[in-house]
Short mmCIF file of N, CA and C and ligand atoms in Angstrom, two decimals:
data_model
loop_
_atom_site.label_atom_id
_atom_site.label_comp_id
_atom_site.label_asym_id
_atom_site.label_seq_id
_atom_site.Cartn_x
_atom_site.Cartn_y
_atom_site.Cartn_z
N UNK A 1 7.09 -3.44 -24.58
CA UNK A 1 5.81 -3.60 -23.44
C UNK A 1 5.32 -5.24 -22.89
N UNK A 2 5.74 -5.23 -22.17
CA UNK A 2 5.03 -6.65 -21.23
C UNK A 2 4.22 -6.71 -20.62
N UNK A 3 3.40 -8.36 -20.60
CA UNK A 3 2.34 -8.49 -19.50
C UNK A 3 2.72 -9.51 -18.48
N UNK A 4 2.15 -8.89 -17.32
CA UNK A 4 2.42 -10.29 -16.44
C UNK A 4 1.46 -10.18 -15.66
N UNK A 5 1.18 -12.10 -15.52
CA UNK A 5 -0.41 -12.06 -14.93
C UNK A 5 -0.05 -13.31 -13.90
N UNK A 6 -0.45 -12.93 -12.57
CA UNK A 6 -0.25 -13.73 -11.24
C UNK A 6 -1.60 -13.78 -10.76
N UNK A 7 -1.52 -15.28 -9.90
CA UNK A 7 -1.99 -15.40 -8.90
C UNK A 7 -1.87 -15.34 -7.52
N UNK A 8 -2.70 -15.52 -6.73
CA UNK A 8 -1.87 -15.43 -5.36
C UNK A 8 -3.35 -15.85 -4.17
N UNK A 9 -2.45 -16.26 -3.01
CA UNK A 9 -3.42 -16.74 -1.96
C UNK A 9 -4.24 -15.03 -1.25
N UNK A 10 -5.08 -15.20 -0.98
CA UNK A 10 -5.41 -13.92 -0.55
C UNK A 10 -5.67 -14.06 1.34
N UNK A 11 -4.81 -13.00 1.83
CA UNK A 11 -4.45 -12.94 3.36
C UNK A 11 -4.91 -12.34 4.19
N UNK A 12 -5.94 -11.63 3.18
CA UNK A 12 -6.81 -10.20 4.00
C UNK A 12 -7.37 -10.51 5.14
N UNK A 13 -7.49 -9.26 5.95
CA UNK A 13 -8.20 -9.29 7.13
C UNK A 13 -9.82 -10.23 6.74
N UNK A 14 -11.14 -10.61 7.12
CA UNK A 14 -11.77 -11.25 6.98
C UNK A 14 -12.55 -11.12 7.23
N UNK A 15 -13.55 -9.75 7.60
CA UNK A 15 -14.63 -9.19 8.02
C UNK A 15 -14.99 -8.39 6.55
N UNK A 16 -16.33 -8.60 5.91
CA UNK A 16 -16.30 -8.03 4.23
C UNK A 16 -15.99 -6.49 4.46
N UNK A 17 -16.36 -5.60 5.57
CA UNK A 17 -16.20 -4.36 5.82
C UNK A 17 -14.42 -4.42 6.17
N UNK A 18 -13.65 -4.98 6.57
CA UNK A 18 -11.96 -4.86 6.95
C UNK A 18 -11.87 -5.58 5.04
N UNK A 19 -12.24 -6.55 4.70
CA UNK A 19 -11.35 -6.80 3.35
C UNK A 19 -11.74 -5.31 2.24
N UNK A 20 -13.57 -4.88 2.43
CA UNK A 20 -13.17 -3.61 2.16
C UNK A 20 -12.29 -2.48 1.98
N UNK A 21 -12.11 -2.25 3.25
CA UNK A 21 -11.08 -1.22 3.31
C UNK A 21 -9.74 -1.76 2.96
N UNK A 22 -9.36 -2.89 3.09
CA UNK A 22 -8.50 -3.26 2.69
C UNK A 22 -7.73 -3.05 0.87
N UNK A 23 -8.73 -3.60 0.14
CA UNK A 23 -8.99 -3.47 -0.95
C UNK A 23 -8.94 -1.95 -1.84
N UNK A 24 -9.60 -1.72 -0.88
CA UNK A 24 -9.80 0.17 -1.29
C UNK A 24 -8.21 0.76 -0.98
N UNK A 25 -7.65 0.15 0.05
CA UNK A 25 -6.57 0.88 -0.15
C UNK A 25 -5.36 0.45 -0.92
N UNK A 26 -5.32 -0.87 -1.07
CA UNK A 26 -4.36 -1.49 -2.50
C UNK A 26 -4.54 -0.76 -3.94
N UNK A 27 -6.24 -0.26 -4.20
CA UNK A 27 -6.68 0.32 -5.33
C UNK A 27 -6.22 1.75 -5.29
N UNK A 28 -5.91 1.90 -4.28
CA UNK A 28 -5.48 3.67 -4.17
C UNK A 28 -3.92 3.74 -4.21
N UNK A 29 -3.43 2.90 -3.83
CA UNK A 29 -2.07 3.08 -3.85
C UNK A 29 -1.85 2.24 -5.28
N UNK A 30 -1.91 1.37 -6.13
CA UNK A 30 -1.68 0.74 -6.83
C UNK A 30 -2.12 1.60 -7.83
N UNK A 31 -2.92 2.57 -8.25
CA UNK A 31 -3.70 3.53 -9.13
C UNK A 31 -2.49 4.80 -9.56
N UNK A 32 -1.77 5.06 -8.21
CA UNK A 32 -1.11 6.33 -7.77
C UNK A 32 0.16 5.82 -8.20
N UNK A 33 0.38 4.68 -7.75
CA UNK A 33 2.15 3.92 -8.42
C UNK A 33 2.01 4.04 -9.69
N UNK A 34 1.19 3.36 -10.34
CA UNK A 34 1.06 2.83 -11.57
C UNK A 34 0.68 3.89 -12.67
N UNK A 35 0.66 4.84 -11.98
CA UNK A 35 -0.07 5.90 -13.27
C UNK A 35 1.24 6.28 -13.69
N UNK A 36 2.21 6.81 -12.47
CA UNK A 36 3.37 7.25 -12.71
C UNK A 36 4.55 6.34 -13.51
N UNK A 37 4.25 5.37 -13.59
CA UNK A 37 5.34 4.51 -14.05
C UNK A 37 4.73 3.83 -15.26
N UNK A 38 3.84 4.19 -16.01
CA UNK A 38 3.17 3.61 -17.12
C UNK A 38 2.60 2.10 -17.29
N UNK A 39 2.03 2.10 -16.12
CA UNK A 39 1.74 0.21 -15.95
C UNK A 39 0.16 0.64 -15.63
N UNK A 40 -0.78 -0.60 -16.99
CA UNK A 40 -1.81 -0.21 -16.17
C UNK A 40 -2.24 -1.95 -16.39
N UNK A 41 -3.33 -2.06 -15.81
CA UNK A 41 -3.71 -3.73 -15.46
C UNK A 41 -5.15 -3.82 -14.55
N UNK A 42 -5.67 -4.73 -14.31
CA UNK A 42 -6.49 -5.61 -13.65
C UNK A 42 -6.61 -6.48 -12.74
N UNK A 43 -7.78 -5.97 -11.57
CA UNK A 43 -7.32 -6.97 -10.29
C UNK A 43 -8.83 -7.61 -9.96
N UNK A 44 -9.16 -8.93 -9.82
CA UNK A 44 -10.01 -9.30 -9.37
C UNK A 44 -9.85 -10.37 -8.08
N UNK A 45 -10.72 -10.60 -7.23
CA UNK A 45 -10.30 -11.34 -5.98
C UNK A 45 -12.02 -12.29 -5.60
N UNK A 46 -11.37 -13.06 -5.06
CA UNK A 46 -12.36 -14.15 -4.34
C UNK A 46 -11.75 -14.07 -3.06
N UNK A 47 -12.71 -14.71 -2.22
CA UNK A 47 -12.54 -14.86 -0.36
C UNK A 47 -11.27 -15.49 -0.72
N UNK A 48 -10.59 -16.72 -2.11
CA UNK A 48 -9.69 -17.55 -1.20
C UNK A 48 -8.22 -16.78 -2.03
N UNK A 49 -8.55 -15.74 -3.10
CA UNK A 49 -7.26 -15.55 -4.25
C UNK A 49 -7.39 -14.37 -4.49
N UNK A 50 -6.54 -13.95 -5.26
CA UNK A 50 -5.86 -12.60 -6.05
C UNK A 50 -5.84 -13.02 -7.20
N UNK A 51 -6.28 -12.76 -8.14
CA UNK A 51 -6.04 -12.68 -10.13
C UNK A 51 -5.60 -11.36 -10.24
N UNK A 52 -4.19 -11.08 -10.91
CA UNK A 52 -3.81 -9.51 -11.37
C UNK A 52 -3.31 -9.99 -12.77
N UNK A 53 -3.71 -8.93 -13.61
CA UNK A 53 -2.86 -8.33 -14.56
C UNK A 53 -2.14 -7.06 -14.70
N UNK A 54 -0.90 -7.47 -15.21
CA UNK A 54 -0.24 -5.80 -15.33
C UNK A 54 0.47 -5.93 -16.53
N UNK A 55 0.59 -4.76 -17.23
CA UNK A 55 1.35 -4.13 -18.52
C UNK A 55 1.62 -3.01 -18.55
N UNK A 56 2.98 -3.08 -19.30
CA UNK A 56 3.53 -1.54 -19.43
C UNK A 56 5.31 -2.12 -19.75
N UNK A 57 5.61 -1.11 -19.89
CA UNK A 57 7.32 -1.23 -20.31
C UNK A 57 7.89 -2.18 -18.96
N UNK A 58 8.84 -3.07 -19.35
CA UNK A 58 9.44 -4.45 -18.84
C UNK A 58 9.61 -3.89 -17.36
N UNK A 59 10.49 -3.08 -17.10
CA UNK A 59 11.09 -2.34 -16.30
C UNK A 59 10.08 -1.85 -15.21
N UNK A 60 9.31 -1.24 -15.74
CA UNK A 60 8.12 -0.71 -14.36
C UNK A 60 7.54 -1.66 -14.19
N UNK A 61 6.96 -3.03 -14.91
CA UNK A 61 6.37 -3.86 -14.49
C UNK A 61 6.91 -5.12 -13.35
N UNK A 62 8.41 -5.13 -13.97
CA UNK A 62 9.25 -6.02 -12.92
C UNK A 62 9.19 -5.24 -11.32
N UNK A 63 9.43 -4.00 -11.97
CA UNK A 63 9.57 -3.19 -10.30
C UNK A 63 8.41 -3.75 -9.31
N UNK A 64 7.28 -2.89 -10.07
CA UNK A 64 5.87 -3.24 -9.38
C UNK A 64 5.63 -4.68 -8.82
N UNK A 65 6.00 -5.87 -9.74
CA UNK A 65 5.80 -7.32 -9.80
C UNK A 65 6.72 -7.24 -7.94
N UNK A 66 7.69 -6.87 -8.38
CA UNK A 66 8.81 -7.11 -6.78
C UNK A 66 7.84 -6.61 -5.46
N UNK A 67 7.49 -5.37 -5.84
CA UNK A 67 6.79 -4.89 -4.27
C UNK A 67 5.60 -5.89 -4.28
N UNK A 68 4.66 -6.14 -4.70
CA UNK A 68 3.46 -6.86 -4.79
C UNK A 68 3.86 -8.20 -4.09
N UNK A 69 5.02 -9.00 -4.93
CA UNK A 69 5.43 -9.91 -4.23
C UNK A 69 5.79 -9.94 -2.51
N UNK A 70 6.09 -8.95 -2.15
CA UNK A 70 7.02 -9.16 -1.19
C UNK A 70 5.51 -8.13 0.24
N UNK A 71 4.47 -8.35 -0.64
CA UNK A 71 3.49 -7.47 0.17
C UNK A 71 2.78 -8.94 1.22
N UNK A 72 2.79 -8.54 2.08
CA UNK A 72 1.98 -9.60 3.07
C UNK A 72 0.32 -9.79 3.11
N UNK A 73 -0.22 -8.87 2.67
CA UNK A 73 -1.62 -9.26 2.37
C UNK A 73 -1.90 -10.09 1.91
N UNK A 74 -1.05 -10.79 0.60
CA UNK A 74 -1.31 -12.13 0.21
C UNK A 74 -0.39 -12.82 0.20
N UNK A 75 0.01 -13.91 -0.39
CA UNK A 75 1.16 -15.24 0.02
C UNK A 75 0.59 -16.13 -1.39
N UNK A 76 1.94 -16.98 -1.52
CA UNK A 76 2.01 -17.66 -2.43
C UNK A 76 1.90 -17.54 -3.78
N UNK A 77 2.76 -16.33 -4.17
CA UNK A 77 2.49 -15.30 -5.12
C UNK A 77 2.58 -16.36 -6.53
N UNK A 78 2.10 -16.60 -7.55
CA UNK A 78 2.53 -17.54 -8.54
C UNK A 78 2.50 -16.81 -9.88
N UNK A 79 3.41 -16.77 -10.58
CA UNK A 79 3.52 -16.33 -11.69
C UNK A 79 2.89 -16.98 -12.90
N UNK A 80 2.07 -16.84 -13.52
CA UNK A 80 1.55 -17.49 -14.63
C UNK A 80 1.90 -17.20 -16.31
N UNK A 81 2.34 -16.12 -16.40
CA UNK A 81 2.68 -15.47 -17.77
C UNK A 81 3.35 -13.88 -17.75
N UNK A 82 4.86 -13.93 -18.24
CA UNK A 82 5.38 -12.70 -18.55
C UNK A 82 5.94 -12.52 -19.92
N UNK A 83 5.16 -12.13 -20.70
CA UNK A 83 5.13 -12.02 -22.02
C UNK A 83 5.51 -10.79 -22.79
N UNK A 84 5.94 -10.84 -24.18
CA UNK A 84 6.37 -9.50 -24.35
C UNK A 84 4.66 -9.07 -25.34
N UNK A 85 4.20 -7.99 -25.49
CA UNK A 85 3.04 -7.86 -26.17
C UNK A 85 3.09 -6.96 -26.96
N UNK A 86 2.25 -6.74 -28.02
CA UNK A 86 1.86 -5.52 -28.70
C UNK A 86 1.06 -4.17 -28.52
N UNK A 87 0.19 -4.80 -27.66
CA UNK A 87 -0.95 -3.70 -27.60
C UNK A 87 -1.39 -4.02 -25.92
N UNK A 88 -1.63 -3.29 -24.76
CA UNK A 88 -2.58 -3.50 -23.59
C UNK A 88 -3.68 -3.93 -23.42
N UNK A 89 -4.00 -5.01 -23.09
CA UNK A 89 -5.99 -4.96 -22.55
C UNK A 89 -6.24 -3.82 -22.07
N UNK A 90 -5.67 -3.11 -20.91
CA UNK A 90 -6.32 -2.38 -20.15
C UNK A 90 -6.42 -0.64 -20.17
N UNK A 91 -5.62 -0.40 -21.48
CA UNK A 91 -4.78 0.81 -21.53
C UNK A 91 -5.37 1.77 -21.37
N UNK A 92 -6.84 2.06 -20.62
CA UNK A 92 -7.58 3.08 -19.73
C UNK A 92 -7.48 3.20 -18.46
N UNK A 93 -6.98 1.52 -17.83
CA UNK A 93 -7.07 1.65 -16.00
C UNK A 93 -5.69 1.10 -15.90
N UNK A 94 -5.16 2.38 -14.58
CA UNK A 94 -4.04 2.31 -14.31
C UNK A 94 -4.18 1.09 -13.02
N UNK A 95 -5.55 0.83 -12.60
CA UNK A 95 -6.09 -0.74 -12.42
C UNK A 95 -6.80 -0.94 -12.19
N UNK A 96 -7.82 -1.80 -13.20
CA UNK A 96 -9.29 -1.66 -13.06
C UNK A 96 -9.42 -2.80 -12.12
N UNK A 97 -10.51 -2.56 -11.56
CA UNK A 97 -10.79 -3.39 -10.85
C UNK A 97 -12.35 -3.95 -10.70
N UNK A 98 -12.25 -5.50 -11.14
CA UNK A 98 -14.04 -6.07 -11.31
C UNK A 98 -14.20 -6.61 -10.20
N UNK A 99 -13.42 -6.21 -8.80
CA UNK A 99 -14.12 -6.69 -7.87
C UNK A 99 -14.25 -8.33 -7.47
N UNK A 100 -15.21 -8.53 -6.51
CA UNK A 100 -15.30 -9.99 -5.74
C UNK A 100 -16.91 -10.41 -6.62
N UNK A 101 -16.22 -11.38 -7.19
CA UNK A 101 -17.22 -11.72 -7.88
C UNK A 101 -17.12 -13.65 -7.86
N UNK A 102 -18.37 -13.92 -7.78
CA UNK A 102 -18.81 -15.23 -6.99
C UNK A 102 -18.38 -16.33 -8.56
N UNK A 103 -18.23 -16.17 -9.75
CA UNK A 103 -17.59 -16.98 -10.79
C UNK A 103 -16.18 -16.81 -10.73
N UNK A 104 -15.50 -15.58 -10.05
CA UNK A 104 -14.30 -15.86 -10.14
C UNK A 104 -14.13 -16.97 -9.11
N UNK A 105 -14.55 -17.45 -8.25
CA UNK A 105 -14.20 -18.61 -7.38
C UNK A 105 -14.16 -19.71 -8.04
N UNK A 106 -15.35 -19.77 -8.92
CA UNK A 106 -14.94 -21.02 -9.88
C UNK A 106 -14.07 -20.96 -10.98
N UNK A 107 -13.54 -19.93 -11.11
CA UNK A 107 -11.95 -19.60 -12.22
C UNK A 107 -10.79 -20.25 -11.28
N UNK A 108 -11.19 -18.96 -10.07
CA UNK A 108 -10.21 -20.01 -9.22
C UNK A 108 -9.72 -21.09 -9.43
N UNK A 109 -10.99 -21.90 -8.35
CA UNK A 109 -10.87 -23.30 -7.82
C UNK A 109 -10.37 -24.19 -9.52
N UNK A 110 -11.09 -23.79 -10.76
CA UNK A 110 -10.40 -24.36 -11.82
C UNK A 110 -8.69 -24.38 -12.05
N UNK A 111 -8.24 -23.27 -12.25
CA UNK A 111 -6.62 -23.21 -11.86
C UNK A 111 -5.93 -23.01 -10.61
N UNK A 112 -6.63 -23.36 -9.84
CA UNK A 112 -5.92 -23.79 -8.43
C UNK A 112 -6.25 -24.93 -8.31
N UNK A 113 -5.84 -26.17 -8.78
CA UNK A 113 -5.91 -27.45 -8.23
C UNK A 113 -5.50 -27.91 -6.92
N UNK A 114 -6.51 -28.77 -5.80
CA UNK A 114 -6.79 -29.31 -4.63
C UNK A 114 -4.93 -29.42 -4.55
N UNK A 115 -4.33 -30.11 -5.48
CA UNK A 115 -2.73 -30.26 -4.83
C UNK A 115 -2.17 -29.11 -4.79
N UNK A 116 -2.43 -27.95 -5.17
CA UNK A 116 -1.64 -26.88 -4.87
C UNK A 116 -1.79 -25.83 -5.98
N UNK A 117 -0.95 -24.99 -5.62
CA UNK A 117 -0.70 -23.80 -6.89
C UNK A 117 0.19 -24.38 -8.07
N UNK A 118 -0.24 -24.16 -9.12
CA UNK A 118 0.16 -24.59 -10.47
C UNK A 118 -0.10 -24.22 -11.56
N UNK A 119 0.84 -23.24 -12.01
CA UNK A 119 0.55 -22.03 -12.85
C UNK A 119 0.81 -23.09 -14.37
N UNK A 120 0.67 -22.24 -15.49
CA UNK A 120 0.96 -22.70 -16.75
C UNK A 120 -0.11 -21.29 -17.70
N UNK A 121 0.72 -21.79 -19.11
CA UNK A 121 0.18 -20.18 -19.85
C UNK A 121 -1.43 -20.29 -20.23
N UNK A 122 -2.12 -21.54 -20.15
CA UNK A 122 -3.55 -21.84 -20.17
C UNK A 122 -3.99 -21.33 -19.00
N UNK A 123 -3.94 -21.20 -18.21
CA UNK A 123 -4.56 -20.72 -16.80
C UNK A 123 -4.25 -18.79 -16.95
N UNK A 124 -3.21 -18.81 -17.24
CA UNK A 124 -3.04 -16.74 -17.74
C UNK A 124 -4.17 -16.71 -18.41
N UNK A 125 -4.21 -17.24 -19.73
CA UNK A 125 -5.36 -16.84 -20.54
C UNK A 125 -6.90 -17.05 -20.06
N UNK A 126 -7.19 -18.28 -19.11
CA UNK A 126 -8.28 -17.97 -18.95
C UNK A 126 -8.42 -16.75 -17.82
N UNK A 127 -7.53 -16.56 -17.23
CA UNK A 127 -7.54 -15.22 -16.12
C UNK A 127 -7.75 -14.35 -16.87
N UNK A 128 -6.77 -13.84 -17.98
CA UNK A 128 -6.78 -12.46 -18.98
C UNK A 128 -7.90 -12.44 -19.20
N UNK A 129 -8.65 -13.83 -19.89
CA UNK A 129 -9.59 -13.34 -20.81
C UNK A 129 -11.10 -13.09 -19.83
N UNK A 130 -11.00 -14.14 -18.57
CA UNK A 130 -12.07 -13.44 -17.64
C UNK A 130 -12.26 -11.66 -17.38
N UNK A 131 -10.87 -11.43 -16.93
CA UNK A 131 -10.88 -9.90 -16.52
C UNK A 131 -11.10 -9.18 -17.76
N UNK A 132 -10.64 -9.72 -19.28
CA UNK A 132 -11.25 -8.40 -20.43
C UNK A 132 -12.55 -8.42 -20.70
N UNK A 133 -13.01 -9.75 -20.16
CA UNK A 133 -14.67 -9.68 -20.34
C UNK A 133 -15.20 -8.97 -19.30
N UNK A 134 -14.32 -8.89 -17.99
CA UNK A 134 -15.38 -8.06 -17.33
C UNK A 134 -15.09 -6.84 -17.18
N UNK A 135 -13.94 -6.38 -17.64
CA UNK A 135 -13.52 -4.82 -17.89
C UNK A 135 -14.37 -4.43 -18.73
N UNK A 136 -14.75 -4.73 -19.87
CA UNK A 136 -15.66 -4.74 -20.93
C UNK A 136 -16.72 -4.23 -20.43
N UNK A 137 -17.40 -5.76 -19.73
CA UNK A 137 -18.91 -5.38 -19.34
C UNK A 137 -19.06 -4.27 -18.39
N UNK A 138 -18.16 -3.76 -17.71
CA UNK A 138 -18.58 -2.71 -16.78
C UNK A 138 -18.22 -1.50 -17.36
N UNK A 139 -17.33 -1.13 -18.72
CA UNK A 139 -17.13 0.18 -19.19
C UNK A 139 -18.18 0.32 -19.57
P1 FAD B 201 4.06 2.29 0.80
O1 FAD B 201 2.61 2.49 0.55
O2 FAD B 201 4.73 3.06 1.70
O3 FAD B 201 4.01 0.76 2.00
C1 FAD B 201 5.22 0.26 2.34
C2 FAD B 201 5.24 -0.82 3.16
O4 FAD B 201 4.24 -1.27 3.93
C3 FAD B 201 5.08 -1.80 1.55
O5 FAD B 201 6.23 -2.96 1.89
C4 FAD B 201 3.78 -1.96 1.66
O6 FAD B 201 3.62 -3.74 1.19
C5 FAD B 201 3.77 -2.09 3.20
N1 FAD B 201 1.86 -2.17 3.41
C6 FAD B 201 1.10 -0.97 3.09
N2 FAD B 201 0.16 -1.13 3.87
C7 FAD B 201 0.14 -1.93 4.16
C8 FAD B 201 -1.34 -2.36 4.94
N3 FAD B 201 -2.19 -1.92 5.41
N4 FAD B 201 -1.00 -3.94 5.52
C9 FAD B 201 -0.10 -4.72 5.35
N5 FAD B 201 1.24 -3.97 4.68
C10 FAD B 201 1.15 -2.70 4.15
N6 FAD B 201 1.20 -1.80 -5.62
C11 FAD B 201 1.17 -1.26 -7.03
O7 FAD B 201 1.77 -0.29 -6.79
N7 FAD B 201 0.67 -1.77 -8.38
C12 FAD B 201 -0.06 -2.65 -7.97
O8 FAD B 201 -0.67 -3.00 -9.32
C13 FAD B 201 -0.30 -3.22 -7.37
N8 FAD B 201 -1.26 -4.35 -6.85
C14 FAD B 201 -1.64 -5.18 -5.83
C15 FAD B 201 -1.89 -6.19 -5.93
C16 FAD B 201 -2.40 -6.57 -4.31
C17 FAD B 201 -3.25 -7.90 -4.69
C18 FAD B 201 -1.87 -6.39 -3.41
C19 FAD B 201 -1.92 -7.14 -2.06
C20 FAD B 201 -0.82 -5.24 -3.65
C21 FAD B 201 -0.97 -4.76 -4.24
N9 FAD B 201 0.03 -3.62 -4.61
C22 FAD B 201 0.14 -2.65 -5.89
C23 FAD B 201 0.41 -3.05 -3.50
C24 FAD B 201 2.33 -3.00 -2.81
O9 FAD B 201 1.62 -5.05 -3.07
C25 FAD B 201 2.50 -2.30 -2.47
O10 FAD B 201 2.05 -2.64 -1.10
C26 FAD B 201 2.94 -1.11 -2.71
O11 FAD B 201 3.29 -1.03 -4.09
C27 FAD B 201 3.97 -0.24 -2.06
O12 FAD B 201 3.84 1.42 -2.66
P2 FAD B 201 4.92 2.36 -1.62
O13 FAD B 201 6.39 1.37 -2.47
O14 FAD B 201 4.20 3.51 -1.99
O15 FAD B 201 5.29 1.77 -0.15
#
């Protein structure tokens, strides 16, 4: 079993209504596809960024991430972590959605320095912890 953590630049259309519709479509498709291949995870976004955790069998996570990377609804996809894990963090969620959260903007600002995208393991842990906390609060 593997976990993949990435973040990316949000390129969704910008009115709130359009963005909500786009997110709904992404979630619906994600939940269908992920349930079929045993992938679970969580998704968060701010106006500027997406952050996502994918976990499951290595091949399924890789294939899912390949498709996600080619999606024009976001860009500058930056892999923060791809590691073996013993246990899932989001085992009840084909794709948990923690929504657009104002504190996410601060988190993304701290993991995406002004100089550009720059990932590392600490940032993966920060994003993972944030998502774990938000999903457990929402559950
Ligand atoms: P289809 O849904 O039939 O799509 C065919 C092609 O059209 C794909 O290239 C797709 O990217 C593109 N496409 C579809 N709708 C739109 C649209 N409205 N605008 C632009 N292009 C479009 N998919 C998952 O399976 N699991 C995930 O966890 C997941 N997370 C995602 C997170 C983010 C932030 C984003 C942006 C996308 C995510 N997706 C996820 C969607 C993924 O990128 C693919 O669109 C999807 O997996 C393709 O599904 P499909 O092969 O059934 O093709």
